[in-house]
Coordinates of C-alpha atoms and ligand atoms in Angstrom, one line a residue:
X1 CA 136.1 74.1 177.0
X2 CA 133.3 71.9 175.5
X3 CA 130.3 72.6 173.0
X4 CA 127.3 73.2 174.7
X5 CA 124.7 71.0 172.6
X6 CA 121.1 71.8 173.2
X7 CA 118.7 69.7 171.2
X8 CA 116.9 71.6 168.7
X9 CA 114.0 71.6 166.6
X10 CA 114.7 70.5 162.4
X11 CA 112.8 71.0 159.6
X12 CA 110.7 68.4 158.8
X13 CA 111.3 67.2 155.1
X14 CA 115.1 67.0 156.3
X15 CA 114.5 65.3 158.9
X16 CA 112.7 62.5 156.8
X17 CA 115.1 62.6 154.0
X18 CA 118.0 61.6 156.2
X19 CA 115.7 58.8 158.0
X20 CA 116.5 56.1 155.8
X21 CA 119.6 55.1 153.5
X22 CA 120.2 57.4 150.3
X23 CA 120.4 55.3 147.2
X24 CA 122.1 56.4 144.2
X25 CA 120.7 57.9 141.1
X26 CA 121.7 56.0 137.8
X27 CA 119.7 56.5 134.8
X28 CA 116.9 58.2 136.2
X29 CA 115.9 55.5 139.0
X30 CA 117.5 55.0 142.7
X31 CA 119.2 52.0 143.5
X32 CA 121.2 50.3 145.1
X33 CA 125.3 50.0 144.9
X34 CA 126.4 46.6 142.7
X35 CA 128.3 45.7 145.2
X36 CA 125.5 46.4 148.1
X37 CA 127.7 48.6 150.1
X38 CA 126.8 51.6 151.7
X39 CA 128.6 54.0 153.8
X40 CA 128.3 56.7 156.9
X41 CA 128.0 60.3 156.6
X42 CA 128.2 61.9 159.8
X43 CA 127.0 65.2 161.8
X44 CA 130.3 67.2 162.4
X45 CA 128.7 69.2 165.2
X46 CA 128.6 65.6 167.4
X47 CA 130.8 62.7 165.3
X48 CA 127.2 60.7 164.8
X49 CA 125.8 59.0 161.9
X50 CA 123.3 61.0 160.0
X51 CA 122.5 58.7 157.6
X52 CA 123.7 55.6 155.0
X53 CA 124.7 56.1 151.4
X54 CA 124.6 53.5 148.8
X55 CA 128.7 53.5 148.0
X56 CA 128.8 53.6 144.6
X57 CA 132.6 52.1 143.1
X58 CA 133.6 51.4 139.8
X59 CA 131.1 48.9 138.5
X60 CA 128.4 51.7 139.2
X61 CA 130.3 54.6 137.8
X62 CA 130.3 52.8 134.6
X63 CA 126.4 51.6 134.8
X64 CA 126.2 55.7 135.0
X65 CA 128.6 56.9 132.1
X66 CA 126.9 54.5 130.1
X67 CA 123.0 56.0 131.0
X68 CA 125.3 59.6 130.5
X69 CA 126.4 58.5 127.2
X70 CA 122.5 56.9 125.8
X71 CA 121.1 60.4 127.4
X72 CA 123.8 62.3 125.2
X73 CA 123.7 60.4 122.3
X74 CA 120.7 59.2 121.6
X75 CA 118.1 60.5 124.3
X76 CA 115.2 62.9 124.0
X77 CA 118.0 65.3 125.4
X78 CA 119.7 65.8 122.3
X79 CA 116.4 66.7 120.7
X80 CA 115.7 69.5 122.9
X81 CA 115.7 73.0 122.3
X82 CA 117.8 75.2 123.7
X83 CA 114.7 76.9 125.1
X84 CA 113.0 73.9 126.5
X85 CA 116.6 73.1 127.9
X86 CA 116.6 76.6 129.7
X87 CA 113.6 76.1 131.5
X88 CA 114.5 72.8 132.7
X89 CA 117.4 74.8 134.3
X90 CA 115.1 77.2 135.2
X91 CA 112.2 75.1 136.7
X92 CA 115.0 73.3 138.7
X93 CA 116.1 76.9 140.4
X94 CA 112.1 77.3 141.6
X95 CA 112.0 73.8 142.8
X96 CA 115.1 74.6 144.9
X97 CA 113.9 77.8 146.6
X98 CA 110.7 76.0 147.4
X99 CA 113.1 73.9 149.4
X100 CA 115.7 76.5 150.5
X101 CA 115.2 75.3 154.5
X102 CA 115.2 71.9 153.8
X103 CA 118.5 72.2 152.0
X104 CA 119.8 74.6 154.5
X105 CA 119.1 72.1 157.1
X106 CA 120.5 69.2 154.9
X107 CA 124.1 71.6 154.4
X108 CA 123.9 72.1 158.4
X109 CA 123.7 68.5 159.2
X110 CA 126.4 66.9 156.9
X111 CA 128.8 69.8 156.5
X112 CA 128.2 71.8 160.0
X113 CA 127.9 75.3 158.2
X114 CA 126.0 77.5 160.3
X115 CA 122.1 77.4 159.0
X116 CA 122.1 81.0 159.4
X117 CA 124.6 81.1 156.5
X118 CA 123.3 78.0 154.4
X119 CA 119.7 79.8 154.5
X120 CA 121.4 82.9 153.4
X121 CA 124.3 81.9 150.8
X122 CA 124.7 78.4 150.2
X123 CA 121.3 77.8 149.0
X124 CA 120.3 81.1 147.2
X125 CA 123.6 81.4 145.3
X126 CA 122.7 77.8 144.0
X127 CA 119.5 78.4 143.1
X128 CA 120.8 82.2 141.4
X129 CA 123.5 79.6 139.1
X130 CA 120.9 77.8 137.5
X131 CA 119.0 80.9 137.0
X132 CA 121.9 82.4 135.3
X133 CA 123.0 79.3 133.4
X134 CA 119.1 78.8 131.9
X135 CA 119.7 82.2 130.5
X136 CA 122.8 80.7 128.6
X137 CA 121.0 77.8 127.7
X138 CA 119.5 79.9 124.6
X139 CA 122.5 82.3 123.8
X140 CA 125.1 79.8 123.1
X141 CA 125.7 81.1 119.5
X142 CA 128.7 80.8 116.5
X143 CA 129.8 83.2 113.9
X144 CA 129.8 83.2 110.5
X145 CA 133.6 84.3 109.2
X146 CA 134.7 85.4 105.8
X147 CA 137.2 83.2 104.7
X148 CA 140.1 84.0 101.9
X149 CA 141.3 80.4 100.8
X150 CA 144.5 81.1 98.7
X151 CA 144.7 78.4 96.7
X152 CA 141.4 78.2 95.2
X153 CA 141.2 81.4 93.0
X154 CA 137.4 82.6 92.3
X155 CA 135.8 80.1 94.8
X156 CA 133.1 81.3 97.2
X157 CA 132.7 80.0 100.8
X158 CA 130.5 80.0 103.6
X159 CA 131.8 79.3 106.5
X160 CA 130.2 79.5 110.1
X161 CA 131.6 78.2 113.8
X162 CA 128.9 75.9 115.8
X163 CA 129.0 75.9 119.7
X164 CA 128.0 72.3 120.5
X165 CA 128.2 70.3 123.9
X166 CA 131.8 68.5 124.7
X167 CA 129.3 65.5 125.4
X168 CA 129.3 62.9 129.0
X169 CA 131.0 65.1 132.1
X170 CA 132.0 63.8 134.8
X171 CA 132.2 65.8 137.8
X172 CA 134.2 65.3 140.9
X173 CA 133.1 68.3 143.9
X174 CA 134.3 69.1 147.4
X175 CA 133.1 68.8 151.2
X176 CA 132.6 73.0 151.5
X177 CA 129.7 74.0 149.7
X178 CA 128.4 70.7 148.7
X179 CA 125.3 71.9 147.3
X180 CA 126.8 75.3 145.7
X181 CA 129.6 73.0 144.4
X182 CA 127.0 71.0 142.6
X183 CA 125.1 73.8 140.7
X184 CA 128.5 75.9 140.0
X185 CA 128.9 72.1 138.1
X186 CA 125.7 71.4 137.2
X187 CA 124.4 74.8 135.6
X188 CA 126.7 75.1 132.9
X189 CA 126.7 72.0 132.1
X190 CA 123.0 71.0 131.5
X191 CA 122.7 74.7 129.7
X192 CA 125.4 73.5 127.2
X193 CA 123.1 70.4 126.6
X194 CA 125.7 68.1 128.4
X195 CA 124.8 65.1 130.1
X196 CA 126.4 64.2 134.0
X197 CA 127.7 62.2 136.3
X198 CA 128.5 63.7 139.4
X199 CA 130.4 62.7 142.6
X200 CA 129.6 64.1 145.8
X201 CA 132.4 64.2 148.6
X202 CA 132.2 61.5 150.7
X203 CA 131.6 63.5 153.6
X204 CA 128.5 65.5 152.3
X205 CA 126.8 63.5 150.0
X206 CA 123.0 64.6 151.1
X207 CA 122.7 67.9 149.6
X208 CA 123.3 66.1 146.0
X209 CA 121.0 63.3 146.4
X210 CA 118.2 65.3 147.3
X211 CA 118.7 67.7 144.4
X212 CA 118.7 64.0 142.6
X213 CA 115.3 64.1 143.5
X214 CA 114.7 67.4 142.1
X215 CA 116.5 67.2 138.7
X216 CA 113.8 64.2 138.4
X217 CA 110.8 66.2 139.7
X218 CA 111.7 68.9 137.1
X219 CA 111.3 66.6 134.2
X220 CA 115.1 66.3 133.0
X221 CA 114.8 63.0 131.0
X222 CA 117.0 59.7 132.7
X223 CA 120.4 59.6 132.3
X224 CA 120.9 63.7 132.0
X225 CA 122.2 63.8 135.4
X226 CA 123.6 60.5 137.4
X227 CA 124.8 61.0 141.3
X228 CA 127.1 58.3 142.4
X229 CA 128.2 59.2 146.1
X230 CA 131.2 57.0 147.2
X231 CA 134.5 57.4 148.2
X232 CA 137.7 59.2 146.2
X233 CA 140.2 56.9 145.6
X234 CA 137.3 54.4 144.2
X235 CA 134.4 56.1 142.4
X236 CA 136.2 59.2 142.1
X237 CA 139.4 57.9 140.2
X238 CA 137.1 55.7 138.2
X239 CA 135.1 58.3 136.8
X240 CA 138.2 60.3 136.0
X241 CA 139.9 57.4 134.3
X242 CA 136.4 56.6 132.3
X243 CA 137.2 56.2 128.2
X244 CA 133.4 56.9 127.8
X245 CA 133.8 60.6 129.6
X246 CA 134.6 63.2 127.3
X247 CA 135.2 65.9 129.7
X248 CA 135.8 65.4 133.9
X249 CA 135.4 68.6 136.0
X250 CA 137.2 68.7 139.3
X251 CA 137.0 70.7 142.4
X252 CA 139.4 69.8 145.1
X253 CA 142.7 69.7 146.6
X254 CA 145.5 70.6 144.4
X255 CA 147.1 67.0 145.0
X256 CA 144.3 65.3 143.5
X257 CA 143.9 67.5 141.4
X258 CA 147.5 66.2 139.9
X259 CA 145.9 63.0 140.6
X260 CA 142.7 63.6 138.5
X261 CA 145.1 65.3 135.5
X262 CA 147.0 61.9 135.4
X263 CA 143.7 59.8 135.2
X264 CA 142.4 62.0 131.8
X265 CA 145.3 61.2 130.0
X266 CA 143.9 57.5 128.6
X267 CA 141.3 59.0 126.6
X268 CA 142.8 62.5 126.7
X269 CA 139.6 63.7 127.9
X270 CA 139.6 67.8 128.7
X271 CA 140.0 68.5 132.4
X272 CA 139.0 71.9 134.4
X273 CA 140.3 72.1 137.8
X274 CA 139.3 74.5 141.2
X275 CA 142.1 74.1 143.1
X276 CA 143.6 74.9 146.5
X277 CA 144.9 78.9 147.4
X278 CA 146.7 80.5 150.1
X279 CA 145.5 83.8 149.3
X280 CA 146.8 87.1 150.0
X281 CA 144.9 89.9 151.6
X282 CA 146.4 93.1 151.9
X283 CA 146.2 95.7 154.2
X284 CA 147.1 99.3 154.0
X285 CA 147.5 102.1 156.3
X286 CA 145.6 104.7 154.4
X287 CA 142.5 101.7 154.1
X288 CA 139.3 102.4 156.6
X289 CA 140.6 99.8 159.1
X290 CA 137.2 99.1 160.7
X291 CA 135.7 97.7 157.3
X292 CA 139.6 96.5 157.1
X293 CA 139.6 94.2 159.7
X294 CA 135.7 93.4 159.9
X295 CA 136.6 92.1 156.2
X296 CA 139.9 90.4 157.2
X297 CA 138.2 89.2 159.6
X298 CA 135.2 87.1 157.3
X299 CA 137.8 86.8 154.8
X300 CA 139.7 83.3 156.9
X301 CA 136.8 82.7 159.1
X302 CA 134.0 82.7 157.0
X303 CA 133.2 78.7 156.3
X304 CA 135.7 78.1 158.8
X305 CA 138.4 79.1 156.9
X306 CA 137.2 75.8 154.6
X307 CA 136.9 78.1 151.0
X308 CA 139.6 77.9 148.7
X309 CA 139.8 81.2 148.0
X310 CA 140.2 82.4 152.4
X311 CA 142.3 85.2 153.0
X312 CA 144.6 83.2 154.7
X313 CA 148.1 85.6 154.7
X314 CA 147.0 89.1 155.8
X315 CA 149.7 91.1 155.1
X316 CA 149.4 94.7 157.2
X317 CA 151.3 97.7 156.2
X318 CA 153.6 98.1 159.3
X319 CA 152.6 101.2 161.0
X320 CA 148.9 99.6 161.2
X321 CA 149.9 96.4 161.7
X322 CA 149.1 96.1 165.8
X323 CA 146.0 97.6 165.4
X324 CA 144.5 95.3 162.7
X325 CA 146.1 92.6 164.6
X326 CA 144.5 93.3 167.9
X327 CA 141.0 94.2 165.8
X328 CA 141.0 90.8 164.3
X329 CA 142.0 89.2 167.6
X330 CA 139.4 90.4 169.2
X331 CA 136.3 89.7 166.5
X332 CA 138.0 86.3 166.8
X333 CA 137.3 86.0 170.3
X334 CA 133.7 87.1 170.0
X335 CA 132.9 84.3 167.5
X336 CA 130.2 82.2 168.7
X337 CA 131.6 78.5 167.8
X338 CA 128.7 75.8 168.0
X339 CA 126.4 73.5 166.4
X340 CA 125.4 75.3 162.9
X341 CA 121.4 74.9 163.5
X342 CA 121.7 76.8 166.8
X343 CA 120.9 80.4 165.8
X344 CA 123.4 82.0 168.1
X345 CA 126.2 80.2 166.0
X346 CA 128.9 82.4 164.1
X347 CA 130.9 79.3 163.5
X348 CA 130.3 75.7 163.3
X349 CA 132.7 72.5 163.6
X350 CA 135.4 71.8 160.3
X351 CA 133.5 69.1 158.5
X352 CA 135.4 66.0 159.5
X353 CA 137.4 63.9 162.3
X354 CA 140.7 64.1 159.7
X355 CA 139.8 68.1 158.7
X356 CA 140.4 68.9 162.5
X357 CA 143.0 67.0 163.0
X358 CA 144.9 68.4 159.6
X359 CA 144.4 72.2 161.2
X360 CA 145.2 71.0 164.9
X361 CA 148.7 70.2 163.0
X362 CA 149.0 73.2 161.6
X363 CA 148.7 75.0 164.3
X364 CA 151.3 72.7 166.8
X365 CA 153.7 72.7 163.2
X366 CA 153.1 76.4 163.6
X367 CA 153.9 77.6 166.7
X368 CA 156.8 74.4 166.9
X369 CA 158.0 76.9 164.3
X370 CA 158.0 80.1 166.1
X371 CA 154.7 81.3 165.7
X372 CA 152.5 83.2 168.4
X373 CA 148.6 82.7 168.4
X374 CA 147.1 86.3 169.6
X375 CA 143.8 84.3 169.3
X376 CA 142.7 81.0 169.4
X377 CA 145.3 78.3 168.4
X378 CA 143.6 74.9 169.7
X379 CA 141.1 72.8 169.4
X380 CA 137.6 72.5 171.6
X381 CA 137.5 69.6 173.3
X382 CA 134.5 67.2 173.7
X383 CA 131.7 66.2 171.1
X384 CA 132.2 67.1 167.6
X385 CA 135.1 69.1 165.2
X386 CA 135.7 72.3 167.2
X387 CA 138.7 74.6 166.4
X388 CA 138.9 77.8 168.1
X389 CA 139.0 80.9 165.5
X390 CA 143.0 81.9 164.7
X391 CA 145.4 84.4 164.6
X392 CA 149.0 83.8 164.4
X393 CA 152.1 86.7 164.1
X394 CA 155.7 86.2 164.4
X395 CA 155.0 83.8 161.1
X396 CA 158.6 83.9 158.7
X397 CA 157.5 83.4 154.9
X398 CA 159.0 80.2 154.8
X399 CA 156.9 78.5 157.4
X400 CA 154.5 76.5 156.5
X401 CA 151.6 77.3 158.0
X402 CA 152.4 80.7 155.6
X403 CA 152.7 78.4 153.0
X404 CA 150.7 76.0 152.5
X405 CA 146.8 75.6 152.2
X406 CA 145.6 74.5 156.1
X407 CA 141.9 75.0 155.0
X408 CA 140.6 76.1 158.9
X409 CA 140.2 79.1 160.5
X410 CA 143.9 80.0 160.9
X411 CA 145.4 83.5 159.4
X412 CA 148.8 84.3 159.5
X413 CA 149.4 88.3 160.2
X414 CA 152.7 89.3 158.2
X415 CA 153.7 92.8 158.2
X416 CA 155.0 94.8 155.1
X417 CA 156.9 98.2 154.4
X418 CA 156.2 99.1 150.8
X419 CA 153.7 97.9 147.5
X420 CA 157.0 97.1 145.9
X421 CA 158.4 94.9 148.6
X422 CA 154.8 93.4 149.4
X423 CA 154.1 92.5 146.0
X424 CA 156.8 89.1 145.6
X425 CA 155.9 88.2 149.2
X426 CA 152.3 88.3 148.3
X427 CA 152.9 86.4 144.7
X428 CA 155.4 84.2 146.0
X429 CA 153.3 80.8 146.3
X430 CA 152.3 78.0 144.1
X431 CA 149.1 78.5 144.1
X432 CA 147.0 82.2 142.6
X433 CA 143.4 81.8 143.5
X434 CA 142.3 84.9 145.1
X435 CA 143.6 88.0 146.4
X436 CA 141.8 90.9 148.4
X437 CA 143.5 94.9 149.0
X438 CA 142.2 97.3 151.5
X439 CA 142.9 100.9 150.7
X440 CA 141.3 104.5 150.2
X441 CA 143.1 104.9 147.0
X442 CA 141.9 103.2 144.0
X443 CA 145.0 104.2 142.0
X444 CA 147.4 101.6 144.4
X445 CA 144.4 99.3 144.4
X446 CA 144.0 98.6 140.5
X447 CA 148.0 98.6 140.3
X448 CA 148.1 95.8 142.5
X449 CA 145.6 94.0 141.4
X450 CA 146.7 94.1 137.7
X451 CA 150.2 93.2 139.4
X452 CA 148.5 90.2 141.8
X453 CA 149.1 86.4 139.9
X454 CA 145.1 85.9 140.9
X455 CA 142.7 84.8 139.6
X456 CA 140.4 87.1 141.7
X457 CA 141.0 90.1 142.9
X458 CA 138.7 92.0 145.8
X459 CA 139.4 95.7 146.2
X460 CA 137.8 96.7 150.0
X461 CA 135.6 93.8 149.6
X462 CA 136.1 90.0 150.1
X463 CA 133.9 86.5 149.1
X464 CA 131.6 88.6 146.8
X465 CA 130.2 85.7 144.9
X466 CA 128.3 86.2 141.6
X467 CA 126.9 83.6 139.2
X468 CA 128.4 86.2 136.5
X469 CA 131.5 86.4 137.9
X470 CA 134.5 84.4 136.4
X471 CA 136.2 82.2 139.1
X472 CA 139.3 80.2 139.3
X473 CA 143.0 79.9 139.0
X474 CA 146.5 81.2 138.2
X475 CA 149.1 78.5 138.6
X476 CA 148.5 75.3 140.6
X477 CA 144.9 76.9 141.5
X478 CA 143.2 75.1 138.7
X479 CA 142.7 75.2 134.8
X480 CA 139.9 77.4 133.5
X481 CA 137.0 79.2 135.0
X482 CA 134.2 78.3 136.8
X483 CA 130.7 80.9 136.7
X484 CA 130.3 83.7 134.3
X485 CA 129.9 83.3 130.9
X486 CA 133.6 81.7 130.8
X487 CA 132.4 78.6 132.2
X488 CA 130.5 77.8 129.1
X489 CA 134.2 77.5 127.0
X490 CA 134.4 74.7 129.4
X491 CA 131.0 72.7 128.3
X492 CA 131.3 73.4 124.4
X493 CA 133.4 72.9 122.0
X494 CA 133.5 74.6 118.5
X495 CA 132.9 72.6 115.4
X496 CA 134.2 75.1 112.0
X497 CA 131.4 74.3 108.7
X498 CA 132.7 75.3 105.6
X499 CA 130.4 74.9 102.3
X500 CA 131.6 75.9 98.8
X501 CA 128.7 77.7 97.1
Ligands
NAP601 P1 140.1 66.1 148.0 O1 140.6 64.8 148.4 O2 140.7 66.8 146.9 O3 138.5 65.8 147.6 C1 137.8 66.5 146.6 C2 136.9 65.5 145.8 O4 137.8 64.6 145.1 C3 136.1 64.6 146.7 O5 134.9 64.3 146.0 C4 137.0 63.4 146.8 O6 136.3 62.2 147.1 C5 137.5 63.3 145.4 N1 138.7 62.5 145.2 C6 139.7 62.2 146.2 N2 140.6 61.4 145.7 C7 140.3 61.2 144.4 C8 140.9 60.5 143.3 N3 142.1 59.8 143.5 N4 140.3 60.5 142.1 C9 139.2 61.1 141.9 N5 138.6 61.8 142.9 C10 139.1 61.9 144.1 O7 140.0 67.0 149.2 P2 139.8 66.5 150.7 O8 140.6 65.3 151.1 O9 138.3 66.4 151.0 O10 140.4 67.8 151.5 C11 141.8 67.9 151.6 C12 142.3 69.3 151.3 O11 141.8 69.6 150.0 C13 141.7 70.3 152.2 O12 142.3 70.4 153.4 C14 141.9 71.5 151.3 O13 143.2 72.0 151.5 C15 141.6 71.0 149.9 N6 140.3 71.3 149.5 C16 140.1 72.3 148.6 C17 138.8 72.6 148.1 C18 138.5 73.7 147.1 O14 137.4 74.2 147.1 N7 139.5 74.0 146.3 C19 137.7 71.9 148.6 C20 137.9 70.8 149.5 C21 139.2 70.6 150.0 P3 136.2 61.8 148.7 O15 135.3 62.8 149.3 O16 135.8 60.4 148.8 O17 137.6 62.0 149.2
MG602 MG1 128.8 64.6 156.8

């Protein structure tokens, strides 16, 4: 079976933005690469070219720290006021929801999201970050603390904390939510008063560029935020090796991740990771299994199963176990998969070539294994990254499609006979993103989750996404938390001020 392409009508503005080679954005102008290269980005939903990128390598990474580092140091930045830094944030939200179908469209084309979905998540919980982050902007406050020095009887003190910007970030995002990605980054940071580089994935580098454009439009002065697309192993690991970067925020694979952890130890800069998950989700019989396996169900396939946190083992209390695997089977088999901007699409293409072929070996690893697909299981032939939506059951623990992260629309079903003997199964993985439970009583739910290693927990929910909410991992799932008002320990750093009176 093939993709049926019709061709289809885009907005305008993204139509023209993708028209001619994106340059990079270094110290407030667009140029070129040094080196003069650029490279592809292409339209999942048909392997074509969408558009050239300048390819920005070391040489250009450093033309940008150093912009970062004048903005941060120096710059009319610095002098701001938290308030006038706030509604830079802010004004940059409006500008972005003037442009929410042009950025849906962009997120379609380069990532092959349906534009159903990018209209109503990608963009708006973007724009609702920096909304959320300008609020911080003016509430990022210290203490005053009464001190007791021992050894100097009769002396007086006052001493008080300062919250104050870690400085230059670099920041290193993913392929999923390109855009999202890049406000969950850039919020927090331009509310703390930090200055940016950021490195778009090499396969969605659009989204960025044109919120480039933006950031500009706003008014943030030059140098405040620098976009370098190119590739990982290049831009990437030079930004995270950079002695000029005093802080390098990563999103990603858990193997770079290593990778990116390695690379901050020349200047010791800090490091915050989002890493991979093979998340639990766990079903119980006494749980309304309709919402159950409707939730299960967006849990994997939502994104195409390309979210860190997907609910990728759904473990099924055995006597429900057949019915929330035949309910999920089937909602897989109704999934529309297509081209994102046709409006009949549930589910696009994976975002790449390689991303397909990484699942499609999975899945033959999988059933080579023992597995059985009761949906799905292969690819779509013809134009473009197609995977059919899948369920697999006779998995063993051991097997690797149970255990480790295949980032496509492929759920393991695993059935379980108790919370006590569920609970190591579930825990027993490297990684502790997320974790979702399905039950009628909230009792067992909030045991479990205190009990989950997770760094997210969804009780008869799953992929509820708020700017206020903490996100991010136990174990190898990452260092520190992304959102909320956690994500701000990441951006500042606290400087003590003791005066004798
Ligand atoms: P990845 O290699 O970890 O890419 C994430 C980002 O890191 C991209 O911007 C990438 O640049 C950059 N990068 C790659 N190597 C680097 C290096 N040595 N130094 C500095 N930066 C580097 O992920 P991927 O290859 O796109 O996907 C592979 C797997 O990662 C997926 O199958 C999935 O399991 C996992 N993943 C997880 C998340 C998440 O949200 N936690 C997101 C995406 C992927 P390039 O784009 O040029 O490679
Ligand atoms: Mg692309």
């Amino acid at each position: 079976m093939g993709i049926a392409v019709s061709p289809i009508q885009i907005d305008s503005n993204a139509s023209d933005f993708i028209s001619k080679p994106r340059k990079m954005l270094i110290d407030g102008k667009w140029v070129n690469a040094a080196s003069g290269k650029t490279f592809p980005t292409y339209n999942p939903a048909t392997g074509e070219v969408l558009a050239q990128v300048a390819e920005g390598d070391r040489a250009d990474i450093d033309l940008a720290v150093q912009a970062a580092r004048r903005a941060f140091d120096s710059g009319p930045w610095s002098r701001l006021t938290p308030s006038e830094r706030g509604k830079l944030v802010w004004k940059l939200a409006d500008l972005l929801e003037e442009h929410i179908e042009e950025f849906a469209t962009l997120e379609t084309l380069d990532n092959g999201k349906p534009l159903t979905v990018a209209r109503a998540a990608d963009v708006p919980l973007a724009v609702d970050m920096f909304r959320y982050m300008a609020g911080w902007a003016t509430k990022l406050e210290g203490t005053t603390i009464p001190i007791s020095v021992p050894y100097t009887p009769g002396a007086q003190y006052h001493a008080y904390t300062l919250r104050e910007p870690v400085g230059v970030v670099g920041q290193i995002i993913p392929w999923n939510f390109p855009l999202l990605m890049a406000a969950w980054k850039l919020g927090p940071a331009l509310a703390s008063g930090c200055t940016v580089v950021l490195k778009p994935a090499e396969q969605t580098p659009l989204s960025a560029l044109r919120l480039g454009e933006l950031i500009m439009e706003a008014g943030f002065p030059d140098g405040v935020v620098n976009v370098v697309p190119g590739y990982g192993e290049t831009a990437g690991a030079a930004l995270a090796a950079h002695d000029q970067v005093d802080k390098i925020a990563f999103t990603g694979s858990t193997e770079v991740g290593k990778l990116i952890v390695h690379a901050a130890a020349g200047n010791l800069k800090k490091v915050s990771l989002e890493l991979g998950g093979k998340s639990p989700n766990v079903v119980f019989k006494d749980a309304d299994l309709d919402t159950a396996i409707a939730g299960a169900a967006s849990a994997i396939f939502f994104n195409h199963g390309q979210c860190c946190c997907a609910g990728s083992r759904l473990y099924v209390e055995r006597p429900v176990f057949d019915q929330v695997v035949e309910g999920l089977s089937a909602k897989a088999k109704k999934i529309n998969v297509g081209p994102g901007l046709d409006p009949t699409t549930h589910m696009g293409p994976l975002v790449s070539e390689e991303q397909l072929q990484r699942v499609c070996n999975y899945l033959e690893i999988g059933m080579a294994e023992g597995a059985k697909a009761t949906s799905g299981g292969r690819k779509i032939g013809g134009k473009g990254y197609f995977v059919e939506p899948t369920v697999l059951v006779d998995t063993k623990d051991y097997m690797k499609v149970v255990q480790e992260e295949i980032f496509g629309p492929v759920v393991a079903a695993i059935p379980f006979d108790s919370p006590e003997e569920l609970l190591p199964r579930a825990n027993d993985t490297v990684y502790g993103l997320a974790a979702g439970i399905w039950t009628k009583d909230i009792s067992k739910a909030h045991r479990l989750a205190a009990s989950l290693r997770a760094g997210t927990v969804w009780i008869n929910c799953y992929n509820i996404f708020d700017a206020s909410l903490p996100f991010g991992g136990y174990k190898q799932s990452g260092w520190g938390r992304e959102m909320g008002k956690d994500v701000l320990e990441l951006y500042t750093q606290t400087k003590a001020v003791c005066a004798r009176l």
